[in-house]
CSV table of C-alpha atoms and ligand atoms in Angstrom, one decimal:
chain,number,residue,atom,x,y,z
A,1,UNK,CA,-30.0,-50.6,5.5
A,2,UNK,CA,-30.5,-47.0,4.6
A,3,UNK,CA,-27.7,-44.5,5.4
A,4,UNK,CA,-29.0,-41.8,7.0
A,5,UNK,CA,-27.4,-39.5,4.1
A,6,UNK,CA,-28.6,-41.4,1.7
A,7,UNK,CA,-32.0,-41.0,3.7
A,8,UNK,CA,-31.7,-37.3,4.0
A,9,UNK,CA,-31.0,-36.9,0.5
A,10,UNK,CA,-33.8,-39.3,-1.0
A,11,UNK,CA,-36.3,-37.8,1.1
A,12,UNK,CA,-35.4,-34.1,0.3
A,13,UNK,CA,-35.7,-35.0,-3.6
A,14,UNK,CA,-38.7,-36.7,-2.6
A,15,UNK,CA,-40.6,-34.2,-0.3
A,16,UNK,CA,-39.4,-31.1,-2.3
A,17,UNK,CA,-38.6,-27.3,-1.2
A,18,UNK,CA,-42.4,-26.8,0.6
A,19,UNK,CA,-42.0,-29.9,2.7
A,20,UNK,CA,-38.9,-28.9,4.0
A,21,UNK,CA,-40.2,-27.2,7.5
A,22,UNK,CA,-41.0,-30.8,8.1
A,23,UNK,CA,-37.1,-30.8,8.9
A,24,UNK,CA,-37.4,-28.5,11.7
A,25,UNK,CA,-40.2,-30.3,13.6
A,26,UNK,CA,-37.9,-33.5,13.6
A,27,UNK,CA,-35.4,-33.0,16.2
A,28,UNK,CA,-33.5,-36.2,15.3
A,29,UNK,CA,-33.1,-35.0,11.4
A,30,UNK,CA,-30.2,-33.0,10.9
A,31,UNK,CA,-31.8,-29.7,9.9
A,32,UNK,CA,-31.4,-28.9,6.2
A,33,UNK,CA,-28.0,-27.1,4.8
A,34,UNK,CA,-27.9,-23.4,6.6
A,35,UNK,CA,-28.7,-21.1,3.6
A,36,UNK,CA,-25.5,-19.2,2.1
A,37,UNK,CA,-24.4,-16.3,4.6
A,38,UNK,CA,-23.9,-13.9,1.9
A,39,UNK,CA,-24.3,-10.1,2.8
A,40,UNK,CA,-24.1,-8.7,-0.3
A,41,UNK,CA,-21.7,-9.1,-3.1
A,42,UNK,CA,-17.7,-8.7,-2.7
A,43,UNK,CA,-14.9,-8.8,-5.5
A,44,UNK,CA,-11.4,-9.1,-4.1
A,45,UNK,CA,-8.2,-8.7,-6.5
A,46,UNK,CA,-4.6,-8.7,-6.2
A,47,UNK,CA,-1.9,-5.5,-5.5
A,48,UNK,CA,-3.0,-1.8,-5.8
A,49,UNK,CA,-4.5,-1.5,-9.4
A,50,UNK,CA,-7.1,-3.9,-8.0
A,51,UNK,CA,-9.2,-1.4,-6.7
A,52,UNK,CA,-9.5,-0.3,-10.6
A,53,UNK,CA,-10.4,-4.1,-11.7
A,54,UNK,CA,-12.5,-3.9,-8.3
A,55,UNK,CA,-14.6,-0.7,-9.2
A,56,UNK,CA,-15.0,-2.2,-13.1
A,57,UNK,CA,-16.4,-5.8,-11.4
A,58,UNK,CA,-18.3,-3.4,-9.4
A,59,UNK,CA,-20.5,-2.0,-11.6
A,60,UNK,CA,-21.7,-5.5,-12.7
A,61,UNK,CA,-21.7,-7.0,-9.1
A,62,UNK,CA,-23.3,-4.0,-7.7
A,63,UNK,CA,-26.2,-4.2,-10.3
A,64,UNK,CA,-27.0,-8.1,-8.9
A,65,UNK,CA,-24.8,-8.8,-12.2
A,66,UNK,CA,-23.1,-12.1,-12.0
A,67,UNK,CA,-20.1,-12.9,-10.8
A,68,UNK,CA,-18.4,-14.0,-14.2
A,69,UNK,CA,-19.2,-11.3,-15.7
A,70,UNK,CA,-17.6,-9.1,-12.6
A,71,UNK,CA,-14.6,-10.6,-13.0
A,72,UNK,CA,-14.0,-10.2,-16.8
A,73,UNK,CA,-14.7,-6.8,-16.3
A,74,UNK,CA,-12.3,-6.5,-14.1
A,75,UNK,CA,-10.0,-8.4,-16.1
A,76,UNK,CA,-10.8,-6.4,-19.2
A,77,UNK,CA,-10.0,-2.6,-17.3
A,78,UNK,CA,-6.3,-4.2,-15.9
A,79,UNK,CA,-5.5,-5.3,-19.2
A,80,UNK,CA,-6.4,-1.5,-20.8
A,81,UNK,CA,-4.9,0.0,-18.2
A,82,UNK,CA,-1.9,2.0,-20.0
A,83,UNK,CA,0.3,2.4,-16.8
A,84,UNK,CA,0.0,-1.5,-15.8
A,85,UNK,CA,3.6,-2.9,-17.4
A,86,UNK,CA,2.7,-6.4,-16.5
A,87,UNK,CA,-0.6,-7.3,-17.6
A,88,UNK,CA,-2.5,-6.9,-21.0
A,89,UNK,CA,-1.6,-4.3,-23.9
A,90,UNK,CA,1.3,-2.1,-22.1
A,91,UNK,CA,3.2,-5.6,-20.7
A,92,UNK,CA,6.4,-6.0,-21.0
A,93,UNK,CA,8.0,-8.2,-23.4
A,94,UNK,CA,9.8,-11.5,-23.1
A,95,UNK,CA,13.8,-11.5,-24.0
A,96,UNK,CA,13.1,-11.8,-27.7
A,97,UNK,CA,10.9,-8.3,-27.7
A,98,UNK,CA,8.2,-10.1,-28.3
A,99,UNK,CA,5.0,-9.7,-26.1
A,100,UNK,CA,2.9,-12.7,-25.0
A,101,UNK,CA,-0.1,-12.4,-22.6
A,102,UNK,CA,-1.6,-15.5,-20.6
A,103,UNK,CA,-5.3,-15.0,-19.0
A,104,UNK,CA,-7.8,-17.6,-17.6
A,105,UNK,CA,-11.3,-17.6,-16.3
A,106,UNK,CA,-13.1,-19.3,-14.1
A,107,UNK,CA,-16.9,-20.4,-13.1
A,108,UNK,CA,-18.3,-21.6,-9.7
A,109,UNK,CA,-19.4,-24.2,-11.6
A,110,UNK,CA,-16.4,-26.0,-13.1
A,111,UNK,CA,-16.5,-24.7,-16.8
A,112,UNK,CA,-12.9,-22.8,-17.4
A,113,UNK,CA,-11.1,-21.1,-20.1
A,114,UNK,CA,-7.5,-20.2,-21.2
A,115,UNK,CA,-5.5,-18.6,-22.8
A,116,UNK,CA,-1.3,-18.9,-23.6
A,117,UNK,CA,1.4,-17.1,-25.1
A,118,UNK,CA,-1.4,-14.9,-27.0
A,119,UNK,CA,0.2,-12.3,-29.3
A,120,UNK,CA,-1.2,-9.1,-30.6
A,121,UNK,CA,-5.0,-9.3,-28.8
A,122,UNK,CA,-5.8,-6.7,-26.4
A,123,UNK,CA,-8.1,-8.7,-24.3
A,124,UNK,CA,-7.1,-12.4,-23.8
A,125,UNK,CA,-9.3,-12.5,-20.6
A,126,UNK,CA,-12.5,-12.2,-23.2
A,127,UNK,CA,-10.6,-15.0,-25.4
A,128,UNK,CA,-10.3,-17.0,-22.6
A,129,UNK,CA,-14.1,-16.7,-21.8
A,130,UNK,CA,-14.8,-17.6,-25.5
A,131,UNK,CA,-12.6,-20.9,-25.3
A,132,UNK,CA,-15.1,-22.0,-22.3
A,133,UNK,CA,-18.1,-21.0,-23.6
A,134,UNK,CA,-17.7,-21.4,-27.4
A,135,UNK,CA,-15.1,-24.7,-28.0
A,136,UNK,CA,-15.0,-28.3,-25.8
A,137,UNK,CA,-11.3,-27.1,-25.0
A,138,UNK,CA,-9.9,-25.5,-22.1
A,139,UNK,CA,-6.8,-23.4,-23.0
A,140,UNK,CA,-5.3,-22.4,-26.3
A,141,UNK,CA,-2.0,-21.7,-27.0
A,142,UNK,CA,0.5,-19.7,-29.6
A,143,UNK,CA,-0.8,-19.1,-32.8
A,144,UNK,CA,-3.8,-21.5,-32.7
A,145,UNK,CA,-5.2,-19.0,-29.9
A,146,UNK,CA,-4.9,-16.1,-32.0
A,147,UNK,CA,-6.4,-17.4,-35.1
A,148,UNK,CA,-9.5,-18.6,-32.7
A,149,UNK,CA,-9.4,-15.1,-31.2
A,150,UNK,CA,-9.4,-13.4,-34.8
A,151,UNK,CA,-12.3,-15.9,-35.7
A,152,UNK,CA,-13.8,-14.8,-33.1
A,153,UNK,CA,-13.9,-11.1,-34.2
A,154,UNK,CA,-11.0,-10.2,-31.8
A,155,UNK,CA,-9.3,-7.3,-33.3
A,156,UNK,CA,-5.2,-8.3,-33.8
A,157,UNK,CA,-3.1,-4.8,-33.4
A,158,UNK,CA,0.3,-4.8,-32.7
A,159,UNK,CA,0.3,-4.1,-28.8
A,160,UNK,CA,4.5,-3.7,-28.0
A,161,UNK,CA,4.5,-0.1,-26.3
A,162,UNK,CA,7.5,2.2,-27.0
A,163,UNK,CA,8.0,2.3,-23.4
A,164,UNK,CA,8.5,-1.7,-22.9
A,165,UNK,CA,10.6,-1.5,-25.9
A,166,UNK,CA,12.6,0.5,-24.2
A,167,UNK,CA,12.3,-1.0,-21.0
A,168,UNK,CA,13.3,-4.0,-23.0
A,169,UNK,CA,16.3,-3.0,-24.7
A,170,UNK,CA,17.8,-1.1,-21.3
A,171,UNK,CA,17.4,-4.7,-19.9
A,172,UNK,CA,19.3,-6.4,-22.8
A,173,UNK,CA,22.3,-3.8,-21.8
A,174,UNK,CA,23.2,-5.8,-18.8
A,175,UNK,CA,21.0,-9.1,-19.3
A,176,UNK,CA,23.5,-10.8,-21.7
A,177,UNK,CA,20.5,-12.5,-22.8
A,178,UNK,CA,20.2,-14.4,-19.6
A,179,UNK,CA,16.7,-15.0,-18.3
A,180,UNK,CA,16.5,-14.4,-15.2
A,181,UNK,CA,13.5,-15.5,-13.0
A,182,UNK,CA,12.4,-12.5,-10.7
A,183,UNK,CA,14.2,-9.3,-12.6
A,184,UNK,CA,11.6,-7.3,-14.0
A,185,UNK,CA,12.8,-4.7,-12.1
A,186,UNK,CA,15.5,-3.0,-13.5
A,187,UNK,CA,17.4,-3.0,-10.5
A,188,UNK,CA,17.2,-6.3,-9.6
A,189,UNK,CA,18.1,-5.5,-5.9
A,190,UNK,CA,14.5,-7.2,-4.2
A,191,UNK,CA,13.7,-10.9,-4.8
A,192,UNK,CA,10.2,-9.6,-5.7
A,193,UNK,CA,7.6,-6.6,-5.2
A,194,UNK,CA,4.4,-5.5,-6.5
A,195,UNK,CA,7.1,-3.9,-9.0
A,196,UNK,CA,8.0,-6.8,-10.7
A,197,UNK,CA,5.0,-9.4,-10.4
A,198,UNK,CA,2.0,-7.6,-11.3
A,199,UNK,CA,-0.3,-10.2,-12.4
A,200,UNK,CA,-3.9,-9.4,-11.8
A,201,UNK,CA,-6.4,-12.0,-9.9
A,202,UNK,CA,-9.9,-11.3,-9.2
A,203,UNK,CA,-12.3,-13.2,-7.4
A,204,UNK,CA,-15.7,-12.7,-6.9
A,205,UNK,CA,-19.0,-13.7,-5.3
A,206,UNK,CA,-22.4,-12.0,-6.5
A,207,UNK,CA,-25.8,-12.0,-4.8
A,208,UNK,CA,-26.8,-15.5,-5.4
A,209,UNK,CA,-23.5,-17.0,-3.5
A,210,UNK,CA,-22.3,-17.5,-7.1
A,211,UNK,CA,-18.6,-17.6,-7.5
A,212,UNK,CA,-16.1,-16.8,-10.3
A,213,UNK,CA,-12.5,-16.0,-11.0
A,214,UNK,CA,-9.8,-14.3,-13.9
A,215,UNK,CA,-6.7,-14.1,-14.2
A,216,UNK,CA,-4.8,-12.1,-16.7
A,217,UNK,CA,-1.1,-11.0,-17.2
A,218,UNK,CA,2.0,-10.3,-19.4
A,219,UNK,CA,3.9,-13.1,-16.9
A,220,UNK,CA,7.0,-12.8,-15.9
A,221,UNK,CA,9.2,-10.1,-18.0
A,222,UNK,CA,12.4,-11.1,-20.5
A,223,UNK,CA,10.5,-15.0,-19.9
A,224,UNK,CA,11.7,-17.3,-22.6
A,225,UNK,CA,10.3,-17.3,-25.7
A,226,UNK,CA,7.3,-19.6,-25.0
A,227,UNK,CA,7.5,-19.9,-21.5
A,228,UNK,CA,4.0,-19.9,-20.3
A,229,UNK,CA,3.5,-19.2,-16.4
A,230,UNK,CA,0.9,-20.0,-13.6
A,231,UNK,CA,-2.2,-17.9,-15.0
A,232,UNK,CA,-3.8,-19.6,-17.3
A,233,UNK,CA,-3.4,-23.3,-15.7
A,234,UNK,CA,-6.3,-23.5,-14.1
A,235,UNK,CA,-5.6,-25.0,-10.6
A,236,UNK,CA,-2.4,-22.7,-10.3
A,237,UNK,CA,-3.0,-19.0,-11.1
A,238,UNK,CA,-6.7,-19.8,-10.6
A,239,UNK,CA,-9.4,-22.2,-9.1
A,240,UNK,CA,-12.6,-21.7,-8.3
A,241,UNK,CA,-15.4,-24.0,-6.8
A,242,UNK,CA,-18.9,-23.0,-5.5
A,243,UNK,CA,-18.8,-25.4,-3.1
A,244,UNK,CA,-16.0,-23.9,-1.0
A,245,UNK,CA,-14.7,-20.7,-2.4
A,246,UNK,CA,-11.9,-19.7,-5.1
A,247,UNK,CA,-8.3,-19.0,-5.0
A,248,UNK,CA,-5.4,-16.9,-7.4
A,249,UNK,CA,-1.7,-16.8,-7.5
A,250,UNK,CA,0.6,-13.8,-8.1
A,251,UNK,CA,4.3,-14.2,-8.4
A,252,UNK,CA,6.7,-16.4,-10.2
A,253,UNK,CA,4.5,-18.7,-11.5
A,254,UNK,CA,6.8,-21.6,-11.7
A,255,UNK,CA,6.4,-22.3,-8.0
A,256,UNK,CA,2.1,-21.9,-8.8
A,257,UNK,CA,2.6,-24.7,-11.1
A,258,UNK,CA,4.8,-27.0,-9.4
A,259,UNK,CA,2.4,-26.8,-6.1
A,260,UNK,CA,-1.2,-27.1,-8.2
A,261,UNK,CA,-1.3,-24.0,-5.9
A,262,UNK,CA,-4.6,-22.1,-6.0
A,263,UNK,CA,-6.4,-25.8,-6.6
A,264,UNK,CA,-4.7,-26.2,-3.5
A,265,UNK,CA,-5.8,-23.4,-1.5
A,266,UNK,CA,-9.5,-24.1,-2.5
A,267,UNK,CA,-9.0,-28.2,-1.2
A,268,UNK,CA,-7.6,-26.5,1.8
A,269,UNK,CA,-10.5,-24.3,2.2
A,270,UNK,CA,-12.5,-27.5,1.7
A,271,UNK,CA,-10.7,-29.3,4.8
A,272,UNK,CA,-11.6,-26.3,6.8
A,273,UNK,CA,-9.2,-24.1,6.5
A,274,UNK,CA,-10.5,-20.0,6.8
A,275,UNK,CA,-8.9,-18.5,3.4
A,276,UNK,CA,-6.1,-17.0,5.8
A,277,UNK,CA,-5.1,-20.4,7.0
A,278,UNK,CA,-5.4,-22.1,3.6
A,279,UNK,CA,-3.3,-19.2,1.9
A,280,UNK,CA,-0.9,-18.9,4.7
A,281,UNK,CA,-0.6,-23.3,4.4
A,282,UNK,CA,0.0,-23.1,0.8
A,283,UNK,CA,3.0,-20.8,1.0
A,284,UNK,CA,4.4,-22.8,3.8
A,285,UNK,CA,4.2,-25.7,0.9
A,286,UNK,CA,6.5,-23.2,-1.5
A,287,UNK,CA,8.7,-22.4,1.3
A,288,UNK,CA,9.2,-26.3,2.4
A,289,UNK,CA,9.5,-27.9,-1.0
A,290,UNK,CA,12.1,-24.9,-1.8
A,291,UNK,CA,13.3,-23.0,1.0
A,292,UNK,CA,16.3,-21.4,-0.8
A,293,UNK,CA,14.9,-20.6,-3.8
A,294,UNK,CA,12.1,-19.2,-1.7
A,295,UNK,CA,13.8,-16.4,-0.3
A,296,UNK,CA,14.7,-14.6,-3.4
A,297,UNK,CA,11.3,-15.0,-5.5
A,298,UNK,CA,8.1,-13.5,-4.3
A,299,UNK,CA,4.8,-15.9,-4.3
A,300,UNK,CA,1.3,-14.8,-3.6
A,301,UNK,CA,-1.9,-16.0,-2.4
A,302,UNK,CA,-5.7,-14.3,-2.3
A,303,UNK,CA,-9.0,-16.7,-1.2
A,304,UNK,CA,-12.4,-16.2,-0.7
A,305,UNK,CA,-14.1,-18.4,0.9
A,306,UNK,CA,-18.5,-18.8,-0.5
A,307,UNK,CA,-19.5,-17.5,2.8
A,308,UNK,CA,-17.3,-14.4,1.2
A,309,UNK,CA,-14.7,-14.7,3.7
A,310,UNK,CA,-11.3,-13.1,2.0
A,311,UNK,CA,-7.8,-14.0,3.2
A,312,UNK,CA,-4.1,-13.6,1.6
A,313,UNK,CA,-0.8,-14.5,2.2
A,314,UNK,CA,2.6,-14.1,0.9
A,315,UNK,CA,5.9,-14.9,1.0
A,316,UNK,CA,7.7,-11.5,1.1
A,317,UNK,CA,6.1,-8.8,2.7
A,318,UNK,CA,4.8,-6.1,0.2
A,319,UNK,CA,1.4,-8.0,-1.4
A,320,UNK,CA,-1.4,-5.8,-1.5
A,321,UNK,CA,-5.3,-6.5,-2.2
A,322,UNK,CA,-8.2,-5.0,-2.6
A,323,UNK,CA,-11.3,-5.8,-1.3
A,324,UNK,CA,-15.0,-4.3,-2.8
A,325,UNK,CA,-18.3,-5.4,-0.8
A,326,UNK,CA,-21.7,-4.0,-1.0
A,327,UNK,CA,-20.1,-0.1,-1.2
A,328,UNK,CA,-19.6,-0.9,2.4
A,329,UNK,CA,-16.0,-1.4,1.9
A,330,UNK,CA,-13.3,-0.5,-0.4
A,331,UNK,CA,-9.8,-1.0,0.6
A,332,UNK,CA,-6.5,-1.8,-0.2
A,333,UNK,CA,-5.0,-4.4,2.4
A,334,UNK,CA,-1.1,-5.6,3.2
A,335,UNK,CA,-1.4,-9.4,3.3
A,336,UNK,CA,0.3,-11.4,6.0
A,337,UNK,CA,3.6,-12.6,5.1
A,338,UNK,CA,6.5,-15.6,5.8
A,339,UNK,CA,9.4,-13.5,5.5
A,340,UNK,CA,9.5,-10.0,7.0
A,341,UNK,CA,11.9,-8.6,3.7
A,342,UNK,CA,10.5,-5.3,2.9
A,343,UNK,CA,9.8,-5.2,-0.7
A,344,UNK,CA,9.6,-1.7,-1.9
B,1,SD4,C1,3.7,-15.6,-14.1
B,1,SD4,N1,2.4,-15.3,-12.1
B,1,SD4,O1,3.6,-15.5,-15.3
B,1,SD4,C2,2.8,-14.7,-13.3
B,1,SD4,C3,3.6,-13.4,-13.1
B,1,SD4,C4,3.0,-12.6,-12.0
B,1,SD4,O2,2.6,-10.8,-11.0
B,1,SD4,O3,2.3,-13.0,-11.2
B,1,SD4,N2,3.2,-11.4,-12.0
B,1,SD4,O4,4.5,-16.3,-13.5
């Protein structure tokens, strides 16, 4: 017997796009999938320099550009941005002085590319790109990733500014060459503010409902050596999926990768979840599988869903995004949050 999905679907491969008002006179079919509500085009990117990334994506988007290319550009201005400590050339170091960057980037359509640990290239966002579109590998890390990045015509420059030297060698004053998860801040009074996890995630949908994500950062400051965080594993700094929408992380990026978290928030959003609820769920995860630890570290979550829908969540108050659609909006939005600490 023919399953009536199985019907549906022969018959539209079969009758073809000009056949389908056919649908709409037979009230016992189920009408054909409702076309994709997009308005217009929106990018969406984590904490306050997003609405920088948001106006570079912007020009792309705006243009009926696509949304990959949006969100490298995006990518590309946080990670020139001189003033931006935790993502691309004016990061901090990890405790050995030595500055590392992790990126990712993400199609609608499954293909992905990473980067880890990349030393001494400006833009590992663009390397990351190359990787999907260029090898049959996903992410590369250390040393291998730079020589593929200098193949590539990447130019290698020493990127350490004097400022996170400095930064760096004030921490190593009262470190004692302890790593410590959470104390980029100098302070180390707040278990986590836009201060001290600056990663940048952008997200983006262009005119033809395509979606697309980045993901780009210095990670977490004075790391280990080697340590690699959440953003460029795809699934837990980043996921996208134009069937449902796309999800990135912000934060200590250990709890990302223990919880496949943004691959989570998208298989949320596929259960029927709005991005709030999905983003809100996933941080509830965090919080259940480590409720101590979870009240000293600061985790982040921004969706959109492929209607365009955006929602966020955190677990500390003091995650900002920004949100870019159509010129009709550009704004810079306090996400929900678990626990009511202000984070200043
Ligand atoms: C990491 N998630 O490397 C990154 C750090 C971060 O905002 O988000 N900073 O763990």
């Amino acid at each position: 017997m023919t399953s009536r999905r199985s019907f549906l679907h022969s018959s539209l491969l079969a009758a073809g796009a000009a056949a389908l008002p056919a649908f709409a006179a037979d009230k016992t079919a189920a009408p054909p999938p409702a076309p994709k509500a997009i308005d217009g085009a929106r990018v969406v990117s984590t904490w306050d320099f997003g609405v920088g990334a948001n106006q570079a994506a912007w020009k792309r988007l705006g243009e009926g550009g696509a949304a990959l290319d949006a969100v490298e550009a995006g990518a590309r201005w946080a990670e020139a941005d001189l003033c931006n400590s935790t993502v691309g050339r004016c990061g901090n170091p990890d405790r050995d002085g030595v500055l590392t960057l992790d990126a990712s980037i993400m199609d609608g359509d499954g293909r992905c590319g990473a980067v880890a640990a990349l030393e001494d290239i400006a833009h590992p966002v663009s390397v990351a790109r190359r990787v999907m579109e260029r090898t049959p590998h996903v992410l590369l890390a250390g040393a291998g990733a730079q020589q593929f990045a200098v193949e590539q015509g990447f130019a290698k420059e020493p990127l350490l500014t004097d400022k996170a030297r400095a930064a760096w060698n004030e921490w190593r004053k009262t470190s004692q060459y302890q790593p410590v998860i959470n104390a980029e801040r100098l302070d180390h009074a707040r278990p986590g503010d836009k201060h001290n996890h600056d990663t940048l995630g952008i997200l983006a949908i262009d005119r033809s409902g395509k979606l697309a994500g980045a993901c780009t950062t210095s990670g977490m400051a004075w790391k280990l050596h080697g340590r690699v965080g959440d953003s460029p594993i795809v699934g837990a700094g980043l996921y996208v999926d134009n069937d449902v929408g796309a999800a990135t992380a912000s934060g200590v990026g250990e709890e990302m990768l223990r919880n496949a978290a943004s691959f989570l928030v998208v298989e949320l959003m596929r259960q029927g979840r709005s991005p709030d609820e999905a983003c809100r769920e996933a941080i509830e995860r965090v919080v259940r599988k480590r409720p101590q630890a979870s009240k000293t570290l600061q985790v982040c979550f921004l969706a959109i869903d492929k209607h365009g829908e955006v929602g966020a969540h955190a677990l500390h108050r003091g995650f900002v995004y920004a949100v870019c659609d159509a010129g009709k909006r550009d704004a810079l939005l306090d996400a929900p949050s678990v626990y009511a600490t202000e984070q200043t």
